[in-house]
Tab-separated table of C-alpha atoms and ligand atoms in Angstrom:
chain	number	residue	atom	x	y	z
A	664	MET	CA	49.826	-20.934	10.035
A	665	THR	CA	52.499	-20.491	7.350
A	666	ASP	CA	54.136	-17.093	7.215
A	667	PHE	CA	53.769	-16.465	3.503
A	668	ALA	CA	55.470	-13.094	3.741
A	669	THR	CA	58.774	-14.936	4.137
A	670	ALA	CA	57.942	-18.027	2.085
A	671	THR	CA	59.596	-18.841	-1.245
A	672	PRO	CA	57.960	-17.497	-4.435
A	673	ALA	CA	56.740	-21.009	-5.297
A	674	ARG	CA	54.893	-21.246	-1.987
A	675	LEU	CA	53.544	-17.778	-2.530
A	676	ASN	CA	51.985	-18.806	-5.813
A	677	ALA	CA	49.979	-21.738	-4.412
A	678	PRO	CA	47.090	-22.472	-4.689
A	679	ALA	CA	46.392	-22.526	-8.423
A	680	LEU	CA	43.925	-20.062	-9.924
A	681	ASP	CA	42.782	-22.647	-12.470
A	682	ALA	CA	39.550	-24.000	-14.001
A	683	ALA	CA	38.381	-25.366	-10.631
A	684	PHE	CA	38.920	-21.897	-9.172
A	685	LEU	CA	36.840	-20.317	-11.946
A	686	HIS	CA	34.068	-22.831	-11.284
A	687	ASP	CA	34.067	-22.271	-7.525
A	688	PRO	CA	36.550	-19.714	-6.129
A	689	TYR	CA	35.422	-19.930	-2.498
A	690	PRO	CA	37.574	-22.864	-1.284
A	691	THR	CA	40.610	-21.103	-2.796
A	692	TYR	CA	39.709	-17.825	-1.101
A	693	ALA	CA	39.464	-19.646	2.237
A	694	ARG	CA	42.928	-21.111	1.697
A	695	LEU	CA	44.351	-17.742	0.675
A	696	ARG	CA	42.764	-16.079	3.714
A	697	ALA	CA	44.237	-18.723	5.978
A	698	ALA	CA	47.648	-18.397	4.290
A	699	GLY	CA	47.988	-14.759	5.273
A	700	PRO	CA	46.315	-11.382	4.851
A	701	VAL	CA	48.729	-9.982	2.243
A	702	LEU	CA	49.950	-12.371	-0.453
A	703	TRP	CA	52.094	-11.749	-3.507
A	704	ARG	CA	51.204	-13.498	-6.788
A	705	ASP	CA	53.417	-13.515	-9.864
A	706	ASP	CA	50.588	-14.923	-11.966
A	707	VAL	CA	48.104	-12.093	-11.413
A	708	PHE	CA	48.598	-9.086	-13.723
A	709	GLN	CA	52.316	-9.986	-13.979
A	710	GLY	CA	52.638	-9.425	-10.239
A	711	ALA	CA	50.200	-8.136	-7.636
A	712	TRP	CA	49.334	-8.254	-3.933
A	713	LEU	CA	46.131	-10.041	-2.983
A	714	LEU	CA	43.993	-8.873	-0.057
A	715	THR	CA	41.378	-11.318	1.210
A	716	ARG	CA	40.092	-10.032	4.551
A	717	HIS	CA	37.039	-7.817	4.818
A	718	ASP	CA	38.819	-5.088	6.815
A	719	ASP	CA	41.741	-4.955	4.377
A	720	VAL	CA	39.596	-4.991	1.247
A	721	GLU	CA	37.500	-2.172	2.701
A	722	LEU	CA	40.677	-0.225	3.564
A	723	ALA	CA	41.934	-0.598	-0.025
A	724	LEU	CA	38.593	0.636	-1.378
A	725	ARG	CA	38.390	3.647	0.930
A	726	ASP	CA	41.941	4.832	1.618
A	727	PRO	CA	43.457	7.304	-0.910
A	728	ARG	CA	46.874	5.676	-0.490
A	729	PHE	CA	45.324	3.004	-2.714
A	730	SER	CA	44.965	4.831	-6.040
A	731	SER	CA	42.308	4.001	-8.630
A	732	GLN	CA	44.634	5.109	-11.455
A	733	ARG	CA	45.828	1.638	-12.216
A	734	THR	CA	45.388	0.960	-15.918
A	735	GLY	CA	48.641	2.185	-17.472
A	736	GLY	CA	51.216	-0.191	-16.062
A	737	TRP	CA	49.517	-3.522	-16.511
A	738	VAL	CA	48.222	-2.830	-20.025
A	739	LYS	CA	51.797	-2.184	-21.201
A	740	ARG	CA	53.150	-5.264	-19.398
A	741	ILE	CA	50.783	-7.749	-21.055
A	742	PRO	CA	52.978	-10.378	-22.763
A	743	GLY	CA	53.029	-9.969	-26.546
A	744	VAL	CA	51.546	-6.466	-26.451
A	745	ASP	CA	54.387	-4.940	-28.506
A	746	ALA	CA	54.074	-7.555	-31.264
A	747	SER	CA	50.276	-7.246	-31.273
A	748	PHE	CA	50.389	-3.483	-31.643
A	749	ALA	CA	53.406	-3.174	-33.942
A	750	GLY	CA	53.414	-0.201	-36.303
A	751	ARG	CA	52.427	3.441	-35.855
A	752	ARG	CA	48.720	2.948	-36.571
A	753	ALA	CA	48.291	0.055	-34.177
A	754	GLN	CA	50.239	1.928	-31.498
A	755	ALA	CA	48.049	5.005	-31.985
A	756	GLY	CA	44.958	2.759	-31.571
A	757	LEU	CA	46.384	1.372	-28.339
A	758	ASP	CA	47.158	4.872	-27.068
A	759	ALA	CA	43.586	5.987	-27.865
A	760	PHE	CA	42.253	2.944	-26.022
A	761	GLN	CA	44.402	3.664	-22.987
A	762	ARG	CA	43.375	7.316	-22.917
A	763	LEU	CA	39.672	6.431	-23.060
A	764	PHE	CA	39.941	3.520	-20.677
A	765	GLY	CA	41.961	5.580	-18.202
A	766	SER	CA	39.450	8.470	-18.245
A	767	ALA	CA	36.504	6.311	-17.137
A	768	MET	CA	35.425	7.490	-13.697
A	769	VAL	CA	36.285	4.206	-11.995
A	770	PHE	CA	39.972	4.796	-12.832
A	771	LEU	CA	40.172	8.396	-11.563
A	772	ASP	CA	41.260	9.745	-8.189
A	773	GLY	CA	40.513	12.729	-5.957
A	774	ALA	CA	39.212	15.966	-7.476
A	775	GLU	CA	39.104	14.572	-11.047
A	776	HIS	CA	36.955	11.697	-9.862
A	777	ARG	CA	34.655	13.948	-7.831
A	778	ARG	CA	34.129	16.233	-10.843
A	779	VAL	CA	33.089	13.376	-13.161
A	780	ARG	CA	31.006	11.639	-10.499
A	781	GLN	CA	29.191	14.903	-9.802
A	782	ALA	CA	28.353	15.215	-13.504
A	783	MET	CA	26.811	11.730	-13.486
A	784	ALA	CA	25.148	11.767	-10.067
A	785	ALA	CA	21.801	13.313	-11.051
A	786	GLY	CA	21.255	10.538	-13.611
A	787	PHE	CA	21.387	7.944	-10.808
A	788	HIS	CA	19.444	9.787	-8.123
A	789	PRO	CA	17.278	7.331	-6.119
A	790	THR	CA	14.108	9.288	-6.969
A	791	LEU	CA	14.862	8.977	-10.658
A	792	ILE	CA	15.711	5.266	-10.356
A	793	ARG	CA	12.388	4.657	-8.569
A	794	THR	CA	10.532	6.144	-11.528
A	795	LEU	CA	12.091	3.469	-13.748
A	796	ARG	CA	10.274	0.606	-11.978
A	797	PRO	CA	7.253	0.493	-14.327
A	798	GLU	CA	9.538	0.388	-17.380
A	799	VAL	CA	11.716	-2.363	-15.833
A	800	GLU	CA	8.538	-4.319	-15.016
A	801	ARG	CA	7.230	-3.864	-18.549
A	802	LEU	CA	10.498	-5.013	-20.124
A	803	THR	CA	10.628	-8.011	-17.763
A	804	GLU	CA	7.064	-9.125	-18.470
A	805	GLU	CA	7.673	-8.739	-22.203
A	806	LEU	CA	10.649	-11.106	-21.988
A	807	LEU	CA	8.888	-13.612	-19.695
A	808	ASP	CA	5.755	-13.660	-21.886
A	809	GLY	CA	7.807	-15.080	-24.726
A	810	LEU	CA	8.970	-18.110	-22.731
A	811	ASP	CA	7.627	-21.616	-22.417
A	812	ALA	CA	8.716	-22.895	-19.005
A	813	ARG	CA	7.369	-26.412	-19.616
A	814	ALA	CA	9.630	-26.768	-22.648
A	815	GLY	CA	12.436	-25.121	-20.637
A	816	PHE	CA	14.623	-22.137	-21.435
A	817	ASP	CA	18.060	-20.725	-20.742
A	818	PHE	CA	17.507	-17.973	-18.173
A	819	ILE	CA	20.786	-16.243	-19.087
A	820	ALA	CA	20.084	-15.973	-22.821
A	821	ALA	CA	16.367	-15.287	-22.412
A	822	VAL	CA	16.324	-12.835	-19.481
A	823	ALA	CA	19.581	-12.109	-17.654
A	824	ARG	CA	21.422	-10.966	-20.794
A	825	PRO	CA	18.785	-8.904	-22.611
A	826	LEU	CA	17.023	-7.221	-19.676
A	827	PRO	CA	19.905	-5.151	-18.230
A	828	SER	CA	20.968	-4.312	-21.752
A	829	ARG	CA	17.502	-2.906	-22.541
A	830	VAL	CA	17.383	-1.030	-19.248
A	831	ILE	CA	20.733	0.664	-19.760
A	832	ALA	CA	19.778	1.442	-23.377
A	833	HIS	CA	16.613	3.101	-22.021
A	834	LEU	CA	18.641	5.094	-19.489
A	835	LEU	CA	21.114	6.274	-22.112
A	836	GLY	CA	18.317	6.944	-24.589
A	837	ILE	CA	19.782	4.626	-27.230
A	838	ASP	CA	18.052	2.187	-29.523
A	839	SER	CA	17.753	-1.300	-27.999
A	840	ALA	CA	17.604	-2.620	-31.572
A	841	ASP	CA	21.413	-2.275	-31.413
A	842	GLU	CA	21.442	-4.653	-28.449
A	843	ALA	CA	23.403	-7.456	-30.172
A	844	ARG	CA	26.223	-5.016	-30.928
A	845	PHE	CA	26.291	-3.644	-27.341
A	846	MET	CA	26.458	-7.114	-25.906
A	847	ALA	CA	29.272	-8.224	-28.223
A	848	TRP	CA	31.324	-5.087	-27.438
A	849	SER	CA	30.610	-5.455	-23.776
A	850	ASP	CA	31.570	-9.139	-23.729
A	851	ASP	CA	34.976	-8.241	-25.194
A	852	LEU	CA	35.506	-5.640	-22.474
A	853	ALA	CA	34.376	-8.105	-19.789
A	854	ALA	CA	36.788	-10.817	-20.973
A	855	PHE	CA	39.650	-8.306	-20.751
A	856	ILE	CA	38.661	-6.443	-17.576
A	857	GLY	CA	37.714	-9.639	-15.754
A	858	ALA	CA	40.859	-11.671	-16.562
A	859	LEU	CA	43.453	-12.177	-13.847
A	860	GLN	CA	46.128	-12.429	-16.538
A	861	PRO	CA	44.780	-10.703	-19.680
A	862	THR	CA	46.303	-11.765	-22.992
A	863	ALA	CA	47.307	-9.554	-25.908
A	864	ALA	CA	44.410	-11.046	-27.926
A	865	GLN	CA	41.909	-10.050	-25.193
A	866	LEU	CA	43.438	-6.574	-25.133
A	867	ARG	CA	43.106	-6.305	-28.934
A	868	ASP	CA	39.423	-7.330	-28.827
A	869	ALA	CA	38.703	-4.955	-25.941
A	870	GLN	CA	40.492	-2.126	-27.731
A	871	ARG	CA	38.546	-2.654	-30.950
A	872	SER	CA	35.222	-2.890	-29.107
A	873	LEU	CA	35.806	0.149	-26.887
A	874	LEU	CA	36.710	2.255	-29.903
A	875	GLN	CA	33.586	1.041	-31.729
A	876	MET	CA	31.421	1.871	-28.705
A	877	VAL	CA	32.891	5.342	-28.567
A	878	ARG	CA	32.323	5.905	-32.300
A	879	TYR	CA	28.721	4.765	-31.822
A	880	PHE	CA	28.127	7.347	-29.080
A	881	ASP	CA	30.035	10.045	-30.954
A	882	ALA	CA	27.667	9.633	-33.913
A	883	LEU	CA	24.653	10.154	-31.621
A	884	LEU	CA	25.814	13.404	-30.117
A	885	PRO	CA	24.822	15.944	-32.821
A	886	ALA	CA	21.171	14.818	-32.791
A	887	ARG	CA	21.143	14.691	-28.989
A	888	ARG	CA	22.619	18.184	-28.828
A	889	ALA	CA	19.992	19.466	-31.266
A	890	ALA	CA	17.098	17.863	-29.369
A	891	PRO	CA	18.142	17.066	-25.790
A	892	GLY	CA	16.032	14.641	-23.772
A	893	THR	CA	15.995	13.518	-20.128
A	894	ASP	CA	18.361	10.616	-20.863
A	895	LEU	CA	21.847	10.252	-19.434
A	896	VAL	CA	23.668	11.147	-22.665
A	897	SER	CA	21.769	14.476	-22.845
A	898	ARG	CA	22.596	15.124	-19.175
A	899	LEU	CA	26.276	14.443	-19.792
A	900	LEU	CA	26.272	16.741	-22.833
A	901	ALA	CA	24.769	19.504	-20.692
A	902	ALA	CA	27.473	18.854	-18.075
A	903	GLN	CA	30.124	19.117	-20.783
A	904	ASP	CA	28.659	22.391	-22.047
A	905	ALA	CA	28.710	23.690	-18.468
A	906	GLY	CA	32.434	22.853	-18.289
A	907	GLU	CA	31.964	19.973	-15.816
A	908	LEU	CA	33.313	17.395	-18.272
A	909	ARG	CA	36.308	17.942	-20.534
A	910	PRO	CA	35.503	18.008	-24.247
A	911	ASP	CA	38.305	15.556	-25.110
A	912	GLY	CA	36.467	12.261	-25.055
A	913	GLU	CA	35.741	12.233	-21.328
A	914	LEU	CA	31.992	12.107	-22.001
A	915	LEU	CA	32.384	9.281	-24.519
A	916	ALA	CA	34.534	7.266	-22.109
A	917	GLN	CA	31.798	7.489	-19.436
A	918	CYS	CA	29.066	6.468	-21.914
A	919	ALA	CA	31.032	3.422	-23.064
A	920	MET	CA	31.832	2.356	-19.511
A	921	LEU	CA	28.212	2.805	-18.447
A	922	LEU	CA	27.021	0.653	-21.306
A	923	PHE	CA	29.444	-2.032	-20.172
A	924	ALA	CA	28.982	-1.673	-16.389
A	925	GLY	CA	25.233	-1.300	-16.718
A	926	HIS	CA	24.560	-4.747	-18.014
A	927	GLU	CA	27.570	-7.049	-17.602
A	928	THR	CA	27.336	-6.974	-13.804
A	929	THR	CA	23.552	-6.971	-13.449
A	930	ARG	CA	23.307	-9.945	-15.814
A	931	ASN	CA	25.417	-11.892	-13.343
A	932	LEU	CA	23.415	-10.732	-10.339
A	933	LEU	CA	20.271	-12.073	-12.031
A	934	GLY	CA	21.920	-15.327	-13.137
A	935	ASN	CA	23.902	-16.086	-9.964
A	936	GLY	CA	20.866	-14.960	-7.965
A	937	LEU	CA	18.311	-17.255	-9.560
A	938	TYR	CA	20.770	-20.153	-9.551
A	939	THR	CA	21.495	-19.719	-5.827
A	940	LEU	CA	17.807	-19.414	-4.936
A	941	LEU	CA	16.895	-22.546	-6.900
A	942	ALA	CA	19.793	-24.402	-5.298
A	943	HIS	CA	18.332	-23.511	-1.870
A	944	PRO	CA	14.703	-24.695	-2.044
A	945	HIS	CA	13.992	-23.580	1.544
A	946	ALA	CA	14.872	-20.000	0.638
A	947	TRP	CA	12.782	-20.156	-2.551
A	948	ALA	CA	9.825	-21.552	-0.573
A	949	ARG	CA	10.203	-18.857	2.095
A	950	LEU	CA	10.113	-16.133	-0.537
A	951	ARG	CA	7.041	-17.706	-2.072
A	952	GLU	CA	5.341	-17.278	1.310
A	953	ASP	CA	6.735	-13.816	1.932
A	954	GLU	CA	7.764	-11.919	-1.183
A	955	ALA	CA	8.665	-8.893	0.937
A	956	GLY	CA	11.739	-10.838	2.050
A	957	MET	CA	13.221	-10.282	-1.428
A	958	THR	CA	15.106	-7.108	-0.446
A	959	LEU	CA	17.132	-8.916	2.214
A	960	ALA	CA	17.443	-11.959	-0.049
A	961	VAL	CA	19.027	-9.903	-2.850
A	962	ARG	CA	21.461	-8.410	-0.373
A	963	GLU	CA	22.452	-11.918	0.732
A	964	LEU	CA	22.704	-13.061	-2.918
A	965	LEU	CA	25.168	-10.254	-3.542
A	966	ARG	CA	27.247	-11.268	-0.533
A	967	TYR	CA	27.111	-14.985	-1.224
A	968	ASP	CA	28.170	-14.903	-4.876
A	969	SER	CA	29.221	-11.426	-5.939
A	970	PRO	CA	29.040	-10.565	-9.670
A	971	VAL	CA	32.217	-8.478	-9.213
A	972	GLN	CA	34.788	-10.674	-7.488
A	973	TYR	CA	37.606	-8.150	-7.178
A	974	THR	CA	38.805	-4.717	-8.081
A	975	GLY	CA	42.298	-3.243	-8.303
A	976	ARG	CA	44.248	-0.361	-6.853
A	977	ARG	CA	47.800	0.909	-7.294
A	978	MET	CA	49.775	2.014	-4.238
A	979	ALA	CA	50.198	5.811	-4.238
A	980	ALA	CA	52.579	5.577	-1.257
A	981	ASP	CA	54.468	2.885	0.643
A	982	LEU	CA	52.319	1.198	3.263
A	983	THR	CA	53.095	-1.555	5.742
A	984	LEU	CA	50.096	-3.820	6.272
A	985	HIS	CA	50.239	-6.777	8.677
A	986	GLY	CA	54.046	-6.533	8.583
A	987	THR	CA	54.338	-6.577	4.774
A	988	THR	CA	55.403	-3.422	2.947
A	989	LEU	CA	53.447	-2.570	-0.170
A	990	ARG	CA	55.603	-0.243	-2.273
A	991	ARG	CA	54.421	2.825	-4.160
A	992	GLY	CA	53.431	1.674	-7.664
A	993	ASP	CA	52.594	-1.920	-6.629
A	994	LEU	CA	49.313	-3.306	-7.894
A	995	VAL	CA	46.826	-4.535	-5.282
A	996	ILE	CA	43.882	-6.831	-5.962
A	997	ALA	CA	41.120	-6.409	-3.385
A	998	LEU	CA	39.238	-9.720	-3.413
A	999	ILE	CA	35.651	-8.684	-2.769
A	1000	GLY	CA	34.448	-12.287	-3.186
A	1001	ALA	CA	36.809	-13.407	-0.419
A	1002	ALA	CA	35.969	-10.466	1.868
A	1003	ASN	CA	32.275	-11.344	1.603
A	1004	ARG	CA	33.014	-14.785	3.055
A	1005	ASP	CA	35.368	-13.591	5.820
A	1006	PRO	CA	34.432	-15.503	9.003
A	1007	ASP	CA	35.661	-12.571	11.112
A	1008	ARG	CA	32.882	-10.481	9.566
A	1009	PHE	CA	30.075	-12.919	8.794
A	1010	ALA	CA	28.916	-15.764	11.027
A	1011	ASP	CA	28.909	-19.037	9.104
A	1012	PRO	CA	29.942	-17.233	5.899
A	1013	ASP	CA	29.537	-20.174	3.495
A	1014	THR	CA	25.875	-20.583	4.438
A	1015	PHE	CA	23.328	-18.821	2.243
A	1016	ASP	CA	20.844	-17.261	4.661
A	1017	ILE	CA	18.186	-14.905	3.327
A	1018	GLY	CA	17.383	-13.791	6.875
A	1019	ARG	CA	20.960	-12.612	7.487
A	1020	ARG	CA	21.077	-9.028	8.713
A	1021	ALA	CA	24.506	-8.536	10.266
A	1022	GLY	CA	27.546	-7.428	8.269
A	1023	SER	CA	27.796	-5.430	5.092
A	1024	HIS	CA	28.971	-6.998	1.846
A	1025	LEU	CA	31.433	-5.202	-0.403
A	1026	SER	CA	29.909	-6.289	-3.716
A	1027	PHE	CA	29.201	-2.688	-4.744
A	1028	GLY	CA	32.582	-1.511	-3.446
A	1029	SER	CA	32.872	1.133	-0.725
A	1030	GLY	CA	33.942	4.743	-0.327
A	1031	ALA	CA	34.298	7.303	-3.113
A	1032	HIS	CA	33.920	4.768	-5.928
A	1033	VAL	CA	30.970	2.879	-4.469
A	1034	CYS	CA	28.842	1.663	-7.369
A	1035	ILE	CA	26.778	4.495	-8.823
A	1036	GLY	CA	24.418	1.963	-10.443
A	1037	ALA	CA	23.707	-0.056	-7.278
A	1038	GLY	CA	20.124	1.233	-6.964
A	1039	LEU	CA	19.400	0.397	-10.580
A	1040	SER	CA	20.716	-3.166	-10.356
A	1041	LEU	CA	18.865	-3.758	-7.057
A	1042	LEU	CA	15.686	-2.602	-8.764
A	1043	GLU	CA	16.249	-4.973	-11.692
A	1044	ALA	CA	16.990	-7.931	-9.406
A	1045	ASP	CA	13.928	-7.210	-7.285
A	1046	VAL	CA	11.607	-6.936	-10.291
A	1047	VAL	CA	12.951	-9.969	-12.165
A	1048	LEU	CA	13.244	-12.393	-9.252
A	1049	ARG	CA	9.758	-11.505	-7.949
A	1050	ALA	CA	8.276	-11.874	-11.452
A	1051	VAL	CA	9.894	-15.299	-11.971
A	1052	LEU	CA	8.848	-16.464	-8.496
A	1053	ARG	CA	5.231	-15.417	-9.075
A	1054	ARG	CA	4.971	-16.839	-12.555
A	1055	TRP	CA	6.799	-20.133	-11.983
A	1056	PRO	CA	6.853	-21.029	-8.263
A	1057	ASP	CA	7.913	-24.579	-9.223
A	1058	LEU	CA	10.813	-23.578	-11.425
A	1059	ALA	CA	13.889	-25.836	-11.171
A	1060	THR	CA	17.344	-25.987	-12.728
A	1061	VAL	CA	17.868	-28.579	-15.447
A	1062	ASP	CA	21.644	-29.040	-14.886
A	1063	ALA	CA	22.901	-29.534	-11.349
A	1064	GLN	CA	26.263	-28.105	-12.508
A	1065	PRO	CA	25.657	-25.253	-14.965
A	1066	ARG	CA	28.514	-23.732	-16.960
A	1067	TRP	CA	30.313	-20.678	-15.556
A	1068	ASN	CA	31.630	-17.932	-17.851
A	1069	GLY	CA	35.285	-18.523	-16.874
A	1070	ILE	CA	35.832	-14.810	-16.121
A	1071	ALA	CA	37.532	-14.526	-12.733
A	1072	GLY	CA	36.596	-10.917	-11.997
A	1073	LEU	CA	33.043	-10.878	-13.365
A	1074	ARG	CA	31.627	-14.124	-12.063
A	1075	GLY	CA	28.544	-15.368	-13.847
A	1076	LEU	CA	26.915	-18.305	-15.563
A	1077	ALA	CA	27.347	-18.882	-19.281
A	1078	ALA	CA	23.958	-20.627	-19.317
A	1079	LEU	CA	21.257	-21.524	-16.777
A	1080	PRO	CA	18.748	-24.002	-18.235
A	1081	VAL	CA	15.527	-24.062	-16.166
A	1082	SER	CA	12.055	-25.574	-16.528
A	1083	VAL	CA	8.870	-26.449	-14.635
A	1084	SER	CA	7.763	-30.055	-14.635
B	1630	HEM	C1	24.994	-6.161	-9.577
B	1630	HEM	C2	25.400	-5.180	-10.308
B	1630	HEM	C3	26.629	-4.376	-10.059
B	1630	HEM	C4	27.732	-4.665	-9.293
B	1630	HEM	C5	28.005	-5.924	-8.474
B	1630	HEM	C6	28.626	-3.529	-9.393
B	1630	HEM	C7	29.838	-3.443	-8.736
B	1630	HEM	C8	30.623	-2.301	-8.702
B	1630	HEM	C9	31.805	-2.140	-7.894
B	1630	HEM	C10	32.420	-3.199	-6.998
B	1630	HEM	C11	32.271	-0.887	-8.108
B	1630	HEM	C12	33.494	-0.242	-7.433
B	1630	HEM	C13	34.746	-0.450	-8.253
B	1630	HEM	C14	35.977	0.090	-7.581
B	1630	HEM	O1	35.911	0.695	-6.490
B	1630	HEM	O2	37.051	-0.112	-8.153
B	1630	HEM	C15	31.389	-0.256	-9.060
B	1630	HEM	C16	31.545	1.019	-9.545
B	1630	HEM	C17	30.803	1.504	-10.585
B	1630	HEM	N1	29.656	0.954	-11.116
B	1630	HEM	FE1	28.797	-0.777	-10.606
B	1630	HEM	N2	28.070	-2.611	-10.225
B	1630	HEM	C18	26.848	-3.074	-10.640
B	1630	HEM	C19	25.943	-2.438	-11.455
B	1630	HEM	C20	26.168	-1.245	-12.077
B	1630	HEM	C21	25.253	-0.574	-12.959
B	1630	HEM	C22	23.854	-1.082	-13.305
B	1630	HEM	C23	25.882	0.555	-13.400
B	1630	HEM	C24	25.421	1.628	-14.331
B	1630	HEM	C25	24.287	1.729	-14.898
B	1630	HEM	C26	27.182	0.601	-12.754
B	1630	HEM	C27	28.115	1.591	-12.937
B	1630	HEM	C28	29.228	1.751	-12.145
B	1630	HEM	C29	30.134	2.891	-12.272
B	1630	HEM	C30	30.039	4.020	-13.281
B	1630	HEM	C31	31.101	2.729	-11.287
B	1630	HEM	C32	32.274	3.662	-10.988
B	1630	HEM	C33	31.901	4.562	-9.844
B	1630	HEM	C34	33.028	5.490	-9.451
B	1630	HEM	O3	34.156	5.273	-9.853
B	1630	HEM	O4	32.731	6.468	-8.743
B	1630	HEM	N3	27.320	-0.498	-11.966
B	1630	HEM	N4	30.384	-1.134	-9.389
């Protein structure tokens, strides 16, 4: 095996993270994993360490030496950022974006993070999520009723995109009539957050959309304060009034991030999930016989093709890992998608096996930042995949090679045409 820790920078940068990688990252992950556990890349966020093994990715997610406060440095280092944000007004807009972005819970550490998470926790309590099932079922049936499977339809546009958007709108108590706007804002954030090498143009779009999202929520607050409901925005307002959230935009940053996180990821669980099941007819047939197997199947879908392929951390202290020293301030990319296929953790990792029980995937992260919306997205996947299976047991994909969205970090299909013959 090559010792990449002492290899030349050119060797370090192979293999390419190109279009083939975006289509199917798993062969590249296997090569990276074989190349060494800790690899430096110049072409990822202008320089970052990649971790590919399950144990190391889990360590990065759980160990406080890997800080979640990672946004500042790489936003400023994006090529062309100074030209794109020239002038006092543009710079002030960028500063506002960075402040909001950096105060989302996923980018906080320690006591700050615990305080914000605590304020949100009640809104995601498993008992509360369970009560949402009838509404998720209703929204799903409403979408499926409008479809003609004989004529064929695009599952992403018809179901995987709108459903999570309507569910998160319901949770936040906002009007799903504004759905087209949410999705456009969210897509801009996804293109920026999910890029391995974000451009100044992606940053500009993300900045504009985040600020619009925040203005949207800000305009809702007076009415919500006057007549609070049981929705998440009302809960967060109460938390702010109780001093649990700072009154300087912290609440708005969480709302915007929830709107984004609530549907961008779940859309890809639904899309990648249905695609994988249809590509494995034995699994589809088994679920037709035994629908109760869906819980394990969704868990395996998450492992096999995770909607979130990586997350980042910044070193809060020097740390030597497998003989390589990661310096304080270095950026680390924890490749969840690679960890989920680590042969040291999962037997036969490239095989999709809905009966698999051993090993835990890292698709929802791990430790203090483990996904707060996991229960909600599992509920949505369970409801949608069961409903599709029941309604169209003979459903099949129309294209053997559907189009992927080209977003490295938020892996999903751009379209999934399906039909019954
Ligand atoms: C299949 C769907 C989903 C996947 C794969 C997913 C994945 C993840 C991952 C990997 C993290 C950890 C990030 C890190 O440690 O850096 C995370 C955190 C988070 N997720 Fe999700 N997520 C999903 C759905 C949702 C939903 C539906 C919501 C909200 C309604 C949500 C809200 C959040 C929030 C707020 C955090 C930050 C938690 C914290 O920092 O304490 N996610 N998610």
